[in-house]
Amino acid sequence: MEIVVRLDVMLARRKMRSRELADLIGITEQNISLLKSGKVKGIRFETLAAICAALDCQPGDLLEAVAEASD
Amino acid sequence: MANSERVAKLASWLWWVVALLIYALPVIYFVIIVILVRAPDWPQAVFPEARVEVRPDWITTGLVIVLAIVVALPVLHMLIEMRSLFGNYRRGDILTESSARHILGIGRAILSLAVLKVVVPAIQLMLLTSGHVLSFSLNDNFIVFTLAGGFLVTIGWAMREAAELAEENRGFV
């Protein structure tokens, strides 16, 4: 099982740009990009709460647990 | 001024001081040894426990000088580690594994110095007196060096732990 970040989907739904979100929640656009690509070890509750508040969504709308593809 | 700026500024100054000492200290040490050894009664001047009639041959003198140089090696190692540490700090690499390793190195060098400062003079005196006198002295320097070395080794281990945590945190958004 792995956690996939669906931030890009929520951003598209809310018609918001990464830069706009970054400015709203006070983190860098580079970190938003890393988060979107899933290239982070984890996300702080503080950041998650700020993103949820900015995008008016629940953590479950941003994160999804999917089964890992077997080789 | 932010703490990191303060660290970088002070470390920059200290880097220069330590870099200068790395080259100056061996020269000063060499000059002191030469001046001391050229005096006819140098064994008595350096080691008051040595008997008055002690007149060491060149082999004994050479060995005593080599041992004196051995005591200076941890100091040199400590300065090299300090230069690397201040170099890291002035670049802003504070909570890193490399900086923790240098603090550990400084601590170990000071601990070695504490031990050598007790053992080496005893061996030098034994050489000068052809094995007739063996004298160990534990003075306040030993306690200060041991405490300072132990303190820095502990700080080094704690910094290593902190650097690992910082590295882990860097992966979090």
Coordinates of C-alpha atoms in Angstrom, one line a residue:
Chain A
M1 CA 0.0 0.0 0.0
E2 CA 1.3 3.5 -0.8
I3 CA 0.0 7.0 -0.3
V4 CA -0.6 9.0 -3.4
V5 CA -1.0 12.8 -3.2
R6 CA -4.0 14.1 -5.2
L7 CA -3.2 17.8 -4.7
D8 CA -3.0 18.5 -8.5
V9 CA -6.6 17.1 -8.9
M10 CA -7.9 19.4 -6.1
L11 CA -6.0 22.4 -7.5
A12 CA -7.6 21.8 -10.9
R13 CA -11.1 21.4 -9.3
R14 CA -10.6 24.7 -7.4
K15 CA -9.0 26.3 -10.5
M16 CA -6.1 27.4 -8.3
R17 CA -2.4 27.6 -9.3
S18 CA 0.4 26.2 -7.3
R19 CA 1.9 29.6 -6.7
E20 CA -1.4 30.9 -5.4
L21 CA -1.7 28.0 -2.9
A22 CA 1.9 28.5 -1.9
D23 CA 1.3 32.2 -1.1
L24 CA -1.9 31.3 0.8
I25 CA -0.4 28.7 3.0
G26 CA 3.1 30.2 3.3
I27 CA 5.3 27.5 1.9
T28 CA 7.5 27.7 -1.2
E29 CA 6.2 26.8 -4.7
Q30 CA 9.0 24.3 -4.9
N31 CA 7.6 22.4 -1.9
I32 CA 4.2 22.4 -3.4
S33 CA 5.7 20.9 -6.6
L34 CA 7.5 18.3 -4.5
L35 CA 4.3 17.5 -2.7
K36 CA 2.4 17.2 -6.0
S37 CA 5.0 14.8 -7.3
G38 CA 5.0 12.8 -4.1
K39 CA 8.7 13.3 -3.7
V40 CA 8.5 14.0 0.0
K41 CA 8.9 11.8 3.0
G42 CA 5.8 13.2 4.7
I43 CA 3.5 16.1 5.2
R44 CA 3.1 18.0 8.5
F45 CA -0.4 18.2 10.0
E46 CA 0.1 22.0 10.0
T47 CA 0.7 22.0 6.2
L48 CA -2.1 19.6 5.6
A49 CA -4.6 21.7 7.6
A50 CA -3.5 24.9 5.8
I51 CA -4.0 23.2 2.4
C52 CA -7.4 21.8 3.4
A53 CA -8.4 25.3 4.6
A54 CA -7.2 27.0 1.4
L55 CA -8.8 24.4 -0.9
D56 CA -11.8 23.9 1.3
C57 CA -11.5 20.1 1.3
Q58 CA -10.8 17.2 3.7
P59 CA -7.4 15.4 4.0
G60 CA -9.0 12.4 2.4
D61 CA -9.5 14.5 -0.8
L62 CA -5.8 15.1 -1.0
L63 CA -4.4 11.7 0.0
E64 CA -5.3 8.3 -1.3
A65 CA -4.0 4.9 -0.3
V66 CA -3.5 2.7 -3.3
A67 CA -2.1 -0.9 -3.6
E68 CA 1.4 -1.0 -4.9
A69 CA 1.8 -2.4 -8.4
S70 CA 3.5 -5.9 -8.2
D71 CA 6.3 -6.6 -10.7
Chain B
M1 CA 20.5 39.5 13.8
A2 CA 19.3 35.9 13.4
N3 CA 21.2 33.1 15.2
S4 CA 22.4 31.5 11.9
E5 CA 23.8 34.8 10.7
R6 CA 25.6 35.3 14.0
V7 CA 27.1 31.8 13.8
A8 CA 28.2 32.4 10.2
K9 CA 29.8 35.8 11.1
L10 CA 31.7 34.5 14.1
A11 CA 32.7 31.3 12.4
S12 CA 34.1 33.3 9.5
W13 CA 36.4 35.2 11.9
L14 CA 37.4 32.1 13.8
W15 CA 38.1 30.2 10.6
W16 CA 40.8 32.7 9.8
V17 CA 42.3 32.6 13.3
V18 CA 42.4 28.8 13.3
A19 CA 43.8 28.7 9.8
L20 CA 46.6 31.0 10.8
L21 CA 47.3 29.0 14.0
I22 CA 47.5 25.7 12.0
Y23 CA 50.6 27.1 10.3
A24 CA 52.0 29.3 13.1
L25 CA 51.7 26.8 15.9
P26 CA 54.2 24.1 14.5
V27 CA 56.7 26.9 13.9
I28 CA 56.3 28.4 17.4
Y29 CA 56.5 24.9 18.9
F30 CA 59.6 24.1 16.9
V31 CA 61.3 27.4 18.0
I32 CA 60.5 26.8 21.6
I33 CA 61.9 23.3 21.5
V34 CA 65.1 24.5 19.8
I35 CA 65.5 27.3 22.4
L36 CA 64.9 24.9 25.3
V37 CA 67.2 22.1 24.1
R38 CA 70.1 24.5 23.4
A39 CA 70.3 25.6 27.1
P40 CA 72.9 23.4 28.8
D41 CA 70.7 22.5 31.8
W42 CA 67.5 22.0 29.8
P43 CA 66.5 18.7 31.4
Q44 CA 66.5 20.3 34.8
A45 CA 64.6 23.4 33.5
V46 CA 61.9 21.3 31.8
F47 CA 61.8 18.5 34.4
P48 CA 62.7 19.8 37.9
E49 CA 62.5 16.1 39.1
A50 CA 65.6 15.3 36.9
R51 CA 68.8 15.0 38.8
V52 CA 71.4 17.8 38.3
E53 CA 74.0 15.5 36.8
V54 CA 71.7 14.4 33.9
R55 CA 73.5 15.0 30.6
P56 CA 71.4 13.3 27.9
D57 CA 73.1 12.0 24.7
W58 CA 71.7 12.9 21.3
I59 CA 69.6 9.8 21.0
T60 CA 67.8 10.5 24.3
T61 CA 67.4 14.2 23.4
G62 CA 66.0 13.2 20.0
L63 CA 63.5 10.8 21.7
V64 CA 62.4 13.4 24.2
I65 CA 61.9 15.9 21.3
V66 CA 59.9 13.3 19.3
L67 CA 57.7 12.7 22.3
A68 CA 57.2 16.5 22.7
I69 CA 56.1 16.6 19.1
V70 CA 53.6 13.7 19.7
V71 CA 51.9 15.9 22.4
A72 CA 51.5 18.6 19.8
L73 CA 49.8 16.3 17.3
P74 CA 46.3 16.3 19.0
V75 CA 46.5 20.1 19.2
L76 CA 47.1 20.2 15.4
H77 CA 44.4 17.7 14.8
M78 CA 42.0 19.7 16.9
L79 CA 42.8 22.9 14.9
I80 CA 42.3 21.1 11.6
E81 CA 38.9 19.8 12.8
M82 CA 38.0 23.3 14.1
R83 CA 38.9 24.9 10.7
S84 CA 36.6 22.4 9.0
L85 CA 33.8 23.0 11.5
F86 CA 34.0 26.8 11.2
G87 CA 34.2 26.3 7.4
N88 CA 30.9 24.4 7.6
Y89 CA 29.3 27.0 9.9
R90 CA 30.2 30.0 7.8
R91 CA 28.6 28.2 4.8
G92 CA 25.5 27.7 6.9
D93 CA 25.9 23.9 7.3
I94 CA 25.2 23.9 11.0
L95 CA 23.0 20.9 11.8
T96 CA 24.8 18.4 9.5
E97 CA 26.4 15.1 10.0
S98 CA 29.8 16.6 8.9
S99 CA 29.7 19.3 11.6
A100 CA 28.8 16.8 14.2
R101 CA 31.7 14.6 13.1
H102 CA 34.1 17.6 13.5
I103 CA 32.8 18.4 17.0
L104 CA 33.4 14.8 17.9
G105 CA 36.9 15.0 16.4
I106 CA 37.7 18.1 18.5
G107 CA 36.5 16.3 21.7
R108 CA 38.5 13.2 21.0
A109 CA 41.6 15.4 20.3
I110 CA 41.2 17.1 23.7
L111 CA 40.7 13.8 25.4
S112 CA 43.9 12.4 23.8
L113 CA 45.7 15.6 24.9
A114 CA 44.6 15.1 28.5
V115 CA 46.0 11.5 28.5
L116 CA 49.2 12.4 26.6
K117 CA 49.9 15.4 28.9
V118 CA 50.2 12.9 31.8
V119 CA 51.9 9.9 30.0
V120 CA 54.4 11.7 27.8
P121 CA 56.2 13.8 30.5
A122 CA 56.5 10.6 32.6
I123 CA 58.2 8.7 29.7
Q124 CA 60.4 11.7 28.9
L125 CA 61.6 11.9 32.5
M126 CA 62.2 8.2 32.5
L127 CA 64.3 8.5 29.4
L128 CA 66.3 11.4 30.7
T129 CA 67.0 9.6 34.0
S130 CA 67.8 6.2 32.3
G131 CA 64.8 4.7 33.9
H132 CA 65.6 5.8 37.5
V133 CA 62.7 8.2 37.9
L134 CA 59.1 7.6 37.1
S135 CA 56.7 10.4 38.0
F136 CA 53.1 10.9 37.0
S137 CA 51.4 14.1 37.9
L138 CA 47.7 14.7 37.7
N139 CA 47.1 18.5 37.8
D140 CA 44.1 20.7 37.2
N141 CA 44.9 20.8 33.5
F142 CA 44.2 17.0 33.3
I143 CA 40.8 17.5 34.9
V144 CA 39.9 20.5 32.7
F145 CA 41.1 18.8 29.4
T146 CA 39.2 15.6 30.4
L147 CA 36.0 17.4 31.2
A148 CA 36.2 19.6 28.1
G149 CA 37.0 16.6 25.8
G150 CA 34.2 14.5 27.4
F151 CA 31.8 17.4 27.1
L152 CA 32.6 17.9 23.4
V153 CA 32.4 14.2 22.6
T154 CA 28.9 14.2 24.3
I155 CA 27.9 17.3 22.4
G156 CA 29.2 15.7 19.2
W157 CA 27.1 12.6 19.7
A158 CA 24.0 14.8 20.5
M159 CA 24.7 16.9 17.4
R160 CA 24.9 13.7 15.3
E161 CA 21.5 12.7 16.6
A162 CA 20.1 16.3 15.9
A163 CA 21.6 16.2 12.4
E164 CA 19.8 12.9 11.7
L165 CA 16.6 14.4 12.9
A166 CA 17.1 17.6 10.9
E167 CA 17.8 15.5 7.8
E168 CA 14.6 13.5 8.4
N169 CA 12.7 16.8 8.9
R170 CA 14.0 18.2 5.6
G171 CA 12.0 15.5 3.8
F172 CA 8.8 16.8 5.4
V173 CA 6.8 19.6 3.9

